[in-house]
mmCIF file of C-alpha atoms and ligand atoms in Angstrom:
data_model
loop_
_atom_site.group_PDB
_atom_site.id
_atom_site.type_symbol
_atom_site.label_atom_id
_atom_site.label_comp_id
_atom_site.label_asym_id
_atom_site.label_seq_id
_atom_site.Cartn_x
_atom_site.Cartn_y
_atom_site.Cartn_z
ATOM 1 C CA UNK R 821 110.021 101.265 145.463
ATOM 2 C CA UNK R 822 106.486 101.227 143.651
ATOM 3 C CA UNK R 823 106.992 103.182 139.919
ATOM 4 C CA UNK R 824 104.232 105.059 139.188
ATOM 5 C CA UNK R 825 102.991 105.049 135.453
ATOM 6 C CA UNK R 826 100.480 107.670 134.174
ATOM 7 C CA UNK R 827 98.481 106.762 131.452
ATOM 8 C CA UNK R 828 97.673 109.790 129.549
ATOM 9 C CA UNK R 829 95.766 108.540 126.591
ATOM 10 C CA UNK R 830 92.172 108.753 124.963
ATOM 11 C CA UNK R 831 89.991 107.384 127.568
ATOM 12 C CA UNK R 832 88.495 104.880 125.287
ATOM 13 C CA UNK R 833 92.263 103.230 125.370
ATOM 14 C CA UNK R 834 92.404 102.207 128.982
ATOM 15 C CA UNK R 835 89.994 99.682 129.540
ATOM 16 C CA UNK R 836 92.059 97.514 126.883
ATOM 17 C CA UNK R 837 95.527 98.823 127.868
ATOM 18 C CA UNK R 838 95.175 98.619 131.700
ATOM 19 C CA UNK R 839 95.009 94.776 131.836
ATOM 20 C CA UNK R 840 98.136 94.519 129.145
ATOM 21 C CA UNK R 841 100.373 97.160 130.770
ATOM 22 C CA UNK R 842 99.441 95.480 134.983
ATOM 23 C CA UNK R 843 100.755 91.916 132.871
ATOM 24 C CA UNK R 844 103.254 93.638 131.194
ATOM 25 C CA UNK R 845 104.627 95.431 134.998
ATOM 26 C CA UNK R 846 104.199 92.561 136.899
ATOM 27 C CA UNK R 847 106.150 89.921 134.432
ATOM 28 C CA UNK R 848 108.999 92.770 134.418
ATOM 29 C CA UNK R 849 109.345 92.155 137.936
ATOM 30 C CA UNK R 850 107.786 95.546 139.017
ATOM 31 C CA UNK R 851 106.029 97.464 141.965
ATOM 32 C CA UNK R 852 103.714 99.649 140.411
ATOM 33 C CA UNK R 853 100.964 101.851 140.372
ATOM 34 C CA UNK R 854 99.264 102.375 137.148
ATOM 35 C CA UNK R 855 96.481 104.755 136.894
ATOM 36 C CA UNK R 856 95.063 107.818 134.614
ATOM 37 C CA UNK R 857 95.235 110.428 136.967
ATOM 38 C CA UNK R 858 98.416 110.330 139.870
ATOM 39 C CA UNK R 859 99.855 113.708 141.235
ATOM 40 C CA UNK R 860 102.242 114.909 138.739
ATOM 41 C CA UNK R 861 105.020 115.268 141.023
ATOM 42 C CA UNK R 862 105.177 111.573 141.389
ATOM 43 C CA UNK R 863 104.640 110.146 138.301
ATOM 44 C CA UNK R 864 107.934 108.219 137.170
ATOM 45 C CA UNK R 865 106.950 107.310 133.639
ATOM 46 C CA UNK R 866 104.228 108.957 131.465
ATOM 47 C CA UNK R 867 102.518 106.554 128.579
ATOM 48 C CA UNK R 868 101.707 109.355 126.402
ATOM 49 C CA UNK R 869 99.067 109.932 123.214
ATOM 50 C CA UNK R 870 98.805 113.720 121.636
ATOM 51 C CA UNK R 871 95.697 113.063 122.271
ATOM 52 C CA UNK R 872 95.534 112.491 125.940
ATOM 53 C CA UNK R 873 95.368 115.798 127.017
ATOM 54 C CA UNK R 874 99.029 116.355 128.596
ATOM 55 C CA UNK R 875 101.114 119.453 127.033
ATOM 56 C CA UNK R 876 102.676 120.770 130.173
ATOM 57 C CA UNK R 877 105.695 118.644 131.705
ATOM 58 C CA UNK R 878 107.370 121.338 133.760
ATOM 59 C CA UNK R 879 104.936 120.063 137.015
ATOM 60 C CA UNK R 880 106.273 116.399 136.648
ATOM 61 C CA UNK R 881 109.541 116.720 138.700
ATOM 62 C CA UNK R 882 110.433 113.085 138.693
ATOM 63 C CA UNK R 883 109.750 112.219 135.159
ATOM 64 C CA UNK R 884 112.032 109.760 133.654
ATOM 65 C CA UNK R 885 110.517 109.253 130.340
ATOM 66 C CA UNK R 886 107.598 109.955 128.418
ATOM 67 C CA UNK R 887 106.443 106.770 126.216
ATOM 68 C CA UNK R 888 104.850 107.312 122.968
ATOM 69 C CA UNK R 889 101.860 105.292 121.920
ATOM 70 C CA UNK R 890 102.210 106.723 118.199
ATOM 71 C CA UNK R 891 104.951 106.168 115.956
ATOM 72 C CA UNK R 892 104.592 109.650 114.490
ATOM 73 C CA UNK R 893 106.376 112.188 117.521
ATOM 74 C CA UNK R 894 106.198 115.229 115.558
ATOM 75 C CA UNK R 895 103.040 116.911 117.966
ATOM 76 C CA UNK R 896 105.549 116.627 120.822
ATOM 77 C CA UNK R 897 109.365 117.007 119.771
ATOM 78 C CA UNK R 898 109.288 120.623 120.452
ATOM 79 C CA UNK R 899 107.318 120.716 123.090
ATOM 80 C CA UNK R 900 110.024 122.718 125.434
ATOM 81 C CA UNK R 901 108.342 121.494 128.639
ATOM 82 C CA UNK R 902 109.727 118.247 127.932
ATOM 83 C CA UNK R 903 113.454 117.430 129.161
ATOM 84 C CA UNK R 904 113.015 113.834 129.338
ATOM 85 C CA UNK R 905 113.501 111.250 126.927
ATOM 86 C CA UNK R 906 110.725 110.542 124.598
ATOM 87 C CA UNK R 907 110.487 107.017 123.338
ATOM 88 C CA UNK R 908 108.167 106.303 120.097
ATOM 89 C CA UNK R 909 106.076 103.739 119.433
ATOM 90 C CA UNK R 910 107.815 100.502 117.109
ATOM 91 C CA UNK R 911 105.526 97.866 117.593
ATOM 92 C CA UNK R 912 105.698 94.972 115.569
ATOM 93 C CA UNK R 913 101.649 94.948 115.235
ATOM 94 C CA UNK R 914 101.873 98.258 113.515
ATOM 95 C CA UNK R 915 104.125 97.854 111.463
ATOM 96 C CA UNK R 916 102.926 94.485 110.138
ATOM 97 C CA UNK R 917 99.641 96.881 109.510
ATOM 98 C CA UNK R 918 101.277 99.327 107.352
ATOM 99 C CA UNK R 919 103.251 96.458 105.308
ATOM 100 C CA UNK R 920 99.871 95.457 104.392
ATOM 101 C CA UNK R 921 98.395 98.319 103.765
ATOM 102 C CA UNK R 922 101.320 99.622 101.282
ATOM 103 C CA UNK R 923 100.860 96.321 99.345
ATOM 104 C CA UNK R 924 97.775 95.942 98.720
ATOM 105 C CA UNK R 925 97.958 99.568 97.353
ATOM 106 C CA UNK R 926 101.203 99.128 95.889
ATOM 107 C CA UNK R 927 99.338 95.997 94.218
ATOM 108 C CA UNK R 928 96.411 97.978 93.349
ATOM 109 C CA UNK R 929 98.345 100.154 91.419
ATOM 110 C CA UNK R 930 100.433 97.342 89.951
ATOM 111 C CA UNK R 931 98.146 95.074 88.610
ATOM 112 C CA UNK R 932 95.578 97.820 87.304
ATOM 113 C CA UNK R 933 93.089 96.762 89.597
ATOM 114 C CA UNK R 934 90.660 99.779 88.987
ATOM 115 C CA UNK R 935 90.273 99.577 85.234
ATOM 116 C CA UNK R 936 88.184 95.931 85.892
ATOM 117 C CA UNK R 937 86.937 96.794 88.756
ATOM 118 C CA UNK R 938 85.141 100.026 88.112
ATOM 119 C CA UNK R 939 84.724 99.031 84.294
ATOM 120 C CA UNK R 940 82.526 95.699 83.325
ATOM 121 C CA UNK R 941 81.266 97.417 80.171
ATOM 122 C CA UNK R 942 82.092 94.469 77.986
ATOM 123 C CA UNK R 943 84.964 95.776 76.395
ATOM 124 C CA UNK R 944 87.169 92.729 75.640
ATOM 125 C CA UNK R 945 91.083 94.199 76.331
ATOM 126 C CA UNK R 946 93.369 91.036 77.145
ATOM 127 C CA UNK R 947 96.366 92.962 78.217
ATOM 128 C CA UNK R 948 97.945 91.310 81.616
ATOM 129 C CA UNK R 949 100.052 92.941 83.507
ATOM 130 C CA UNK R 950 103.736 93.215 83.638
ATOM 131 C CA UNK R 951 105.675 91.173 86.225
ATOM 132 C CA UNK R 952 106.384 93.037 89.562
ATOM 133 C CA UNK R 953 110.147 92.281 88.340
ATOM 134 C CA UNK R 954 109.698 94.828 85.816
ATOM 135 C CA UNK R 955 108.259 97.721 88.490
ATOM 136 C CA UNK R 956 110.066 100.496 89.921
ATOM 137 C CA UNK R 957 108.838 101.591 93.440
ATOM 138 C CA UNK R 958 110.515 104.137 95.339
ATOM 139 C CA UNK R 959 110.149 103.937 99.735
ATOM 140 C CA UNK R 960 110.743 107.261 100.812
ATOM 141 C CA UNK R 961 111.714 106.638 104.650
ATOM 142 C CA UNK R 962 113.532 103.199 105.364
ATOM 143 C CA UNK R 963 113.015 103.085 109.345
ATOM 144 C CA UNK R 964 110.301 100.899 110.854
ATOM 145 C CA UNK R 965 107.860 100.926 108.822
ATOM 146 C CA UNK R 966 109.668 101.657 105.311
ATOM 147 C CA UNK R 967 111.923 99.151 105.506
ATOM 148 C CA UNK R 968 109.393 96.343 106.705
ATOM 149 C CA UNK R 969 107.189 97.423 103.486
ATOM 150 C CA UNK R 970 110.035 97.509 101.300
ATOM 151 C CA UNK R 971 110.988 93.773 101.902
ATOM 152 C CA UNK R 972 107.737 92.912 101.545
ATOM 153 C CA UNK R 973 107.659 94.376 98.291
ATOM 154 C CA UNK R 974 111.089 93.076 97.049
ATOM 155 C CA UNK R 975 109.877 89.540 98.154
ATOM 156 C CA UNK R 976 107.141 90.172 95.426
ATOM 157 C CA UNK R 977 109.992 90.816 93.207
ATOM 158 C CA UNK R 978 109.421 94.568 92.867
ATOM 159 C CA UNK R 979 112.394 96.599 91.718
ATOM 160 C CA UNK R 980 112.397 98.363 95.290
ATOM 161 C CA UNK R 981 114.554 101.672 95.807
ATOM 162 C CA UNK R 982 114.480 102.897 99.604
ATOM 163 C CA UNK R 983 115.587 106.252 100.425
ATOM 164 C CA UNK R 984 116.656 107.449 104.240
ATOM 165 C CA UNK R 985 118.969 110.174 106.040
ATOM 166 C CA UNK R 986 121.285 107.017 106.212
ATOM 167 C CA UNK R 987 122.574 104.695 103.654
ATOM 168 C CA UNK R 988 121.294 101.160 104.911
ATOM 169 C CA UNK R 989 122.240 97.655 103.716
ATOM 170 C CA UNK R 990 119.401 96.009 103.362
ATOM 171 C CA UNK R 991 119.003 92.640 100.755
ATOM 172 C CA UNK R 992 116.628 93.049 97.508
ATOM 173 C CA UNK R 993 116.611 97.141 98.108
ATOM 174 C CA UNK R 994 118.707 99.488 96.194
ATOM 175 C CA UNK R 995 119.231 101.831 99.218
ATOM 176 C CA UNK R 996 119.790 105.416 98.928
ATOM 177 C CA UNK R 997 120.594 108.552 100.620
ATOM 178 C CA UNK R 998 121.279 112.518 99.851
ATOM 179 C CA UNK R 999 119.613 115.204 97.620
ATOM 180 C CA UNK R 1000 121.541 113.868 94.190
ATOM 181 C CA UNK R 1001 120.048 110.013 95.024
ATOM 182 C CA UNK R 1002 116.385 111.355 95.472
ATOM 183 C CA UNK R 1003 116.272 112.808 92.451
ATOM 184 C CA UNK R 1004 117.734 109.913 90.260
ATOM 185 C CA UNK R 1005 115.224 107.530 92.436
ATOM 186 C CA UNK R 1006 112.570 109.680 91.392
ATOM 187 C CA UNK R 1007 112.922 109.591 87.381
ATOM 188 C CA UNK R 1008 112.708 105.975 87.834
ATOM 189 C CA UNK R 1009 109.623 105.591 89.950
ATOM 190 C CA UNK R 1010 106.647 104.238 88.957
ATOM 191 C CA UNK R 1011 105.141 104.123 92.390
ATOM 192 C CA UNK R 1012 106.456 106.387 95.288
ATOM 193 C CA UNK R 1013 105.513 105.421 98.682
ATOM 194 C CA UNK R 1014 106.141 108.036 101.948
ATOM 195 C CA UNK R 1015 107.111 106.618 104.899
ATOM 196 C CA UNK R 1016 109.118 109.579 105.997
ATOM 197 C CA UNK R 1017 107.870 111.566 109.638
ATOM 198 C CA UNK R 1018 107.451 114.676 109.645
ATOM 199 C CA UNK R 1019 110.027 117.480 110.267
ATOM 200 C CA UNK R 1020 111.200 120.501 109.125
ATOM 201 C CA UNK R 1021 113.237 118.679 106.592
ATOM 202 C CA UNK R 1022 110.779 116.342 104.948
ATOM 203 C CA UNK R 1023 107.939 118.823 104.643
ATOM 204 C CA UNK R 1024 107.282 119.424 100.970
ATOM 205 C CA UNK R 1025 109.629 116.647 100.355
ATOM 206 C CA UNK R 1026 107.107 116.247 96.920
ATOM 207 C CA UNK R 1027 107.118 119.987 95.930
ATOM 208 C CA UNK R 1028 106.282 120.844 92.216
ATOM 209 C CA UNK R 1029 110.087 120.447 91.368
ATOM 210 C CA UNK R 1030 110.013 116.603 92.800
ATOM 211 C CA UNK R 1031 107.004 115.630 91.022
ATOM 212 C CA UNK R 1032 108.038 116.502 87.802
ATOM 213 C CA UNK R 1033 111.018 114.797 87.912
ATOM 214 C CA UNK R 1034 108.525 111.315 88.057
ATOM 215 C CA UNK R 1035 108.102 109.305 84.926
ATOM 216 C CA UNK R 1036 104.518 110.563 83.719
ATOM 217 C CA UNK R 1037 101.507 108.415 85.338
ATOM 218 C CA UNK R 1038 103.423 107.850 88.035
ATOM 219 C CA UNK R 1039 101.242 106.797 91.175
ATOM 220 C CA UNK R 1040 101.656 108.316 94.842
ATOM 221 C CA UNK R 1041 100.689 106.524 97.595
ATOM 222 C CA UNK R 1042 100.912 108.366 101.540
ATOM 223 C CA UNK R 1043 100.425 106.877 104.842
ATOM 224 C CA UNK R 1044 103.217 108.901 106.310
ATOM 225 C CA UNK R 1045 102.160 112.324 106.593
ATOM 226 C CA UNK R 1046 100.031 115.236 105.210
ATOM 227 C CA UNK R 1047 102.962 117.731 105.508
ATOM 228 C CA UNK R 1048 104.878 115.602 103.053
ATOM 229 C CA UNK R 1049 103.310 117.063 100.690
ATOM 230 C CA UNK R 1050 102.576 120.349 98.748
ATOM 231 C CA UNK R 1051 99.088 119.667 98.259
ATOM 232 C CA UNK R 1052 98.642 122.673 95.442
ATOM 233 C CA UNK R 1053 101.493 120.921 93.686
ATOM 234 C CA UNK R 1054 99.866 117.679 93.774
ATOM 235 C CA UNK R 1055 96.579 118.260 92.934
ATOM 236 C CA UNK R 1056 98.230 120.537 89.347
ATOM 237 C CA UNK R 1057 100.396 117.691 88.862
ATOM 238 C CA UNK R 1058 97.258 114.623 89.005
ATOM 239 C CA UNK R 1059 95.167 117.413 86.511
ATOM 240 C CA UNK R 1060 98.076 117.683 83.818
ATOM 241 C CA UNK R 1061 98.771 113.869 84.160
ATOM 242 C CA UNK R 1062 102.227 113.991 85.595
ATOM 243 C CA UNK R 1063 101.553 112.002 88.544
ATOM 244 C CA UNK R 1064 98.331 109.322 87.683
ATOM 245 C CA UNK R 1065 96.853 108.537 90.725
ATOM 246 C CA UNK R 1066 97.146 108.998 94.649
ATOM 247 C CA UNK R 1067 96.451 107.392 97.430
ATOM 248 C CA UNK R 1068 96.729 109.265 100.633
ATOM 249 C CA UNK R 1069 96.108 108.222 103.853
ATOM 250 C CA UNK R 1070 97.193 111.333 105.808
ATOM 251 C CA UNK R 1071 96.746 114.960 105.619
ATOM 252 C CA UNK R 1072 97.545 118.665 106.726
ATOM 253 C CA UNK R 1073 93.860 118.466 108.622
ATOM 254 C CA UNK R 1074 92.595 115.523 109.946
ATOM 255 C CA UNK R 1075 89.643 115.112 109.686
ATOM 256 C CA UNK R 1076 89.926 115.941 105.976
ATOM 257 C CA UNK R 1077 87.589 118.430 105.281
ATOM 258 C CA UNK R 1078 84.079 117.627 103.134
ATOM 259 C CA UNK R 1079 85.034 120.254 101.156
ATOM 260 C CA UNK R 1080 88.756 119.314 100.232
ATOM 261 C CA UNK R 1081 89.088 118.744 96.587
ATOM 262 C CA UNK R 1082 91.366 115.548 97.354
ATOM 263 C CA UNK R 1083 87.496 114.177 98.075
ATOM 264 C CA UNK R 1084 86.337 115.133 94.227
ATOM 265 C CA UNK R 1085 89.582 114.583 92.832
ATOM 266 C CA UNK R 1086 88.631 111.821 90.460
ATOM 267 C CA UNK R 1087 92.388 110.333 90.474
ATOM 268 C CA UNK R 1088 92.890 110.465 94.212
ATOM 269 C CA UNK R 1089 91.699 108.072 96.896
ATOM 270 C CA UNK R 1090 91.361 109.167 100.612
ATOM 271 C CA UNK R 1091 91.353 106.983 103.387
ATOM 272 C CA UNK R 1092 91.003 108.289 106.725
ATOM 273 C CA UNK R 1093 94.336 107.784 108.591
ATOM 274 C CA UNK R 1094 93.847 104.015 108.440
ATOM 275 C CA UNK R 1095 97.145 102.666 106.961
ATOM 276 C CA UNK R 1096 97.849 101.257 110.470
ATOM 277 C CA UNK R 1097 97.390 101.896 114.109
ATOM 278 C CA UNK R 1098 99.374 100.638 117.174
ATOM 279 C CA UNK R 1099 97.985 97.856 118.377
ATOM 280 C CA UNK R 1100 97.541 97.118 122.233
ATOM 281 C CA UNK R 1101 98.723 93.836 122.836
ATOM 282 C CA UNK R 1102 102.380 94.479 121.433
ATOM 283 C CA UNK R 1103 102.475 97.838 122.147
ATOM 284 C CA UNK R 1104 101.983 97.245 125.542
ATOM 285 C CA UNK R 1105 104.883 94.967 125.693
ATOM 286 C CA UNK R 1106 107.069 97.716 124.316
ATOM 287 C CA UNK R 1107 106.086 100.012 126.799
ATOM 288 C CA UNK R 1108 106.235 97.574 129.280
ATOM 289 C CA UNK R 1109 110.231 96.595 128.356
ATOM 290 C CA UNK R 1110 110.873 100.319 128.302
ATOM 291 C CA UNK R 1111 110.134 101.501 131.945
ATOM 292 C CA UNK R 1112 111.827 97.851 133.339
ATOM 293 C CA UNK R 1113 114.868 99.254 131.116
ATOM 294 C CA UNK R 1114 114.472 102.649 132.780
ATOM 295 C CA UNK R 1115 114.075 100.877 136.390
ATOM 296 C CA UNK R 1116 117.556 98.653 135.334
ATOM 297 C CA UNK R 1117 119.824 101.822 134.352
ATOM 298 C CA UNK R 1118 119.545 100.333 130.486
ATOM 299 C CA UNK R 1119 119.118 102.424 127.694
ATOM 300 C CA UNK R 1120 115.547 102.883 126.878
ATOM 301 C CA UNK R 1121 114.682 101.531 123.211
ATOM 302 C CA UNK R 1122 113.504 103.975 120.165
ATOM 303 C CA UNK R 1123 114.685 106.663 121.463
ATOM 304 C CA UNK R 1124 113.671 109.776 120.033
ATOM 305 C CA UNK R 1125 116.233 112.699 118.517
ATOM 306 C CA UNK R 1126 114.674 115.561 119.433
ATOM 307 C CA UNK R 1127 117.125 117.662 117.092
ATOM 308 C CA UNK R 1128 116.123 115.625 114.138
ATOM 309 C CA UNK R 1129 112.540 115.433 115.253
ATOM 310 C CA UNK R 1130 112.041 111.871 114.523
HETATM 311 P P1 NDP K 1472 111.302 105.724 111.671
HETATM 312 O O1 NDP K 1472 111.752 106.849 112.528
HETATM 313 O O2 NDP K 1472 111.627 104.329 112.085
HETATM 314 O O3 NDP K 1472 111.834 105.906 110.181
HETATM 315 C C1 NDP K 1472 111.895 107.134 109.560
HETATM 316 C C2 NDP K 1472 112.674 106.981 108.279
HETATM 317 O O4 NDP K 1472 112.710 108.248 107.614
HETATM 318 C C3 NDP K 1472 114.127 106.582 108.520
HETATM 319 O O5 NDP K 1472 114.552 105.696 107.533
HETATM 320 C C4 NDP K 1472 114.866 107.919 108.407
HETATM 321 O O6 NDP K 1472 116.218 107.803 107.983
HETATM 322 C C5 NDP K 1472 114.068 108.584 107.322
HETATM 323 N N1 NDP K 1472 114.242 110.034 107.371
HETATM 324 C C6 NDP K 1472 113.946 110.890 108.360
HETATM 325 N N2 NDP K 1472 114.285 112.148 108.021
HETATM 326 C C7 NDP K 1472 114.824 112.068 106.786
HETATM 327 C C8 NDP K 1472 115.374 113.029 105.901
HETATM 328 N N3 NDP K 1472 115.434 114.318 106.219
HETATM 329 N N4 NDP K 1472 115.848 112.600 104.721
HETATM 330 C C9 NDP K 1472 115.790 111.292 104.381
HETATM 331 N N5 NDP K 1472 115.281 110.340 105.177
HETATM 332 C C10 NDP K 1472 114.808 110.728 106.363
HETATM 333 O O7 NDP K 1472 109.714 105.901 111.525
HETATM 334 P P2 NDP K 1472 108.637 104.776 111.222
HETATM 335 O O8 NDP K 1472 109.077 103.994 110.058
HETATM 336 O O9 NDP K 1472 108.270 104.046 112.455
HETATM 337 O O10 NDP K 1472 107.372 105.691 110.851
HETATM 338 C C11 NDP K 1472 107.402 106.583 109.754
HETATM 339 C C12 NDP K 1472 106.206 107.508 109.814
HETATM 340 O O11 NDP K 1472 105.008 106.807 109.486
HETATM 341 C C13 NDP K 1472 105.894 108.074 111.204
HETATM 342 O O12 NDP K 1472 106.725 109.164 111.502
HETATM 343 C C14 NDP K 1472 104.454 108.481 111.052
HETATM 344 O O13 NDP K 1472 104.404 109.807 110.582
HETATM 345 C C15 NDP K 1472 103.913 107.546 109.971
HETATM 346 N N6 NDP K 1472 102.880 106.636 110.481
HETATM 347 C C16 NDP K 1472 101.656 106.631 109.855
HETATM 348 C C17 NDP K 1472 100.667 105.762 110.269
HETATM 349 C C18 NDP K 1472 99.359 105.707 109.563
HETATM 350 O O14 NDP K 1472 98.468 104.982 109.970
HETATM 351 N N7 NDP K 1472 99.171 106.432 108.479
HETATM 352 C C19 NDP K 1472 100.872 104.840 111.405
HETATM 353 C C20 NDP K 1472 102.183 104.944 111.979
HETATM 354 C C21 NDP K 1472 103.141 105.804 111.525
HETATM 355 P P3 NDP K 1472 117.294 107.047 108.890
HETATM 356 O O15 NDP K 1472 116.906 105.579 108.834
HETATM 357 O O16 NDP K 1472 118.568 107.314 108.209
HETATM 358 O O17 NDP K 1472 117.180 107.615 110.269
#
């Protein structure tokens, strides 16, 4: 029987994905029709972006799964159209993005970078750095992506605390887990990185209360989500000094907005949702291994829970 896959994405996506996901179908063995726009009522597997346009399940009668391109779900967990499972994205590409992208910040931070690069006024100051064996950093969120970044880091010899909803036993990372853990975790960290999605119980997760139990200076840096944070809180905590510096990635609107003061903020640096991005050529394998699981009777991988939201 021929599966029919929907690809409901940002046009721009196709051209590079159609040619990966036909490969991707036809090595799994698969009859298939792939296309952007098929009759709802006969579309067996949707390969979904927030962005694609699609909000309404209830005319897809023969769904079997919707498969996200993005690793963040939170747009769609409670959409109540949906009573299918809903894969996210892990794809190895991505994450490899991100675990560069949190070290070379996490290294920024480290080393002092900014004070020699923005500074050649010939002031003399031969202080080096400490070791990365005598740095605290603190992964909020050990899943995909916070665990792959947190290896990283402990293979740089970082002092490398994780925190997650589970306790995980993971070499070089002091894991940890519960309301009593975050807070020691959070004296001690020098650098706190979020790589936590975004639900109702991680929202605010840095509140006023949580950043002022940081050791003063302490730097932020965010590629998981705006909602993470209590932006008010943040922005009073980098002009009293409590936290030194952030780096954030994400935010509450995307675009940020000219006028946000995160852009003015003379302690903060924005990039624009760049940490990482899924990338087509091993996402498309991902996808592609889900729908032959589907079309097998096997579990489907990354499944999402849509009680937890993540
Ligand atoms: P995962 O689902 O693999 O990991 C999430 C982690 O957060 C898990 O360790 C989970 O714990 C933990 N967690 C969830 N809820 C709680 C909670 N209430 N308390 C404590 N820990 C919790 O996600 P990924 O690692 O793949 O991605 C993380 C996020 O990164 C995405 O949701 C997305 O928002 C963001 N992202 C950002 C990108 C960017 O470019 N800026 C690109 C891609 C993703 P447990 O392990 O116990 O389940």
């Amino acid at each position: 029987m021929t599966v029919k896959v929907l690809f409901s994405a940002r046009a721009e996506l196709w051209p590079e994905y159609r040619p990966l996901l036909s490969k991707g179908l036809l090595d799994a063995g698969l009859d298939f029709d792939l296309a952007t726009e098929i009759p709802p009522e006969k579309v067996d597997y949707v390969v979904y972006a927030p962005n694609g346009g699609l909000s309404d399940f209830r005319p897809f009668g023969r769904l079997k799964a919707v498969l996200s391109l993005w690793a963040g779900v939170e747009s769609i967990t409670d959409n109540e159209t949906l009573n299918v499972p809903l894969a996210r994205m892990v794809d190895h590409g991505l994450t490899e993005g991100m675990t560069e992208w949190v070290v070379g910040h996490a290294l920024r931070y480290h080393l002092g970078m900014d004070k020699h690069i923005t500074s050649q006024d010939g002031t003399w100051i031969p202080e080096a750095p400490p070791l990365a064996s005598q740095r605290r950093i603190l992964i909020l969120g050990l899943g995909a992506l916070g665990e792959s970044a947190a290896r990283a880091l402990a293979a740089l010899n970082f002092k490398v605390m994780g925190w997650s909803r589970t306790q995980k036993n993971i070499p070089g990372i002091k894991s940890l887990s519960g309301t009593k853990d975050l807070k020691q975790a959070l004296s001690q960290a020098e650098i706190v990185v979020l790589l936590l999605p975004e639900t109702p119980a991680t929202e605010n997760i840095l509140d006023t209360q949580s950043l002022a139990l940081l050791p003063q200076g302490a730097k932020i840096i965010n590629p998981g989500r705006g909602p993470l944070i209590d932006d008010d809180a943040l922005l009073a905590a980098l002009n009293s000094g409590q936290v030194g510096h952030a780096t954030l990635d994400v935010f509450r609107t995307e675009p940020l907005p000219p006028d946000h003061p995160y852009w003015k903020h003379p302690n903060v640096t924005v990039t624009p949702h760049i940490a990482s991005e899924t990338r087509p050529v091993t996402a498309a394998q991902v996808i592609c291994e889900n729908i032959r699981r589907g079309e097998r009777g096997e579990p489907f991988l990354h499944l999402v829970d849509r009680d937890l939201g993540y």
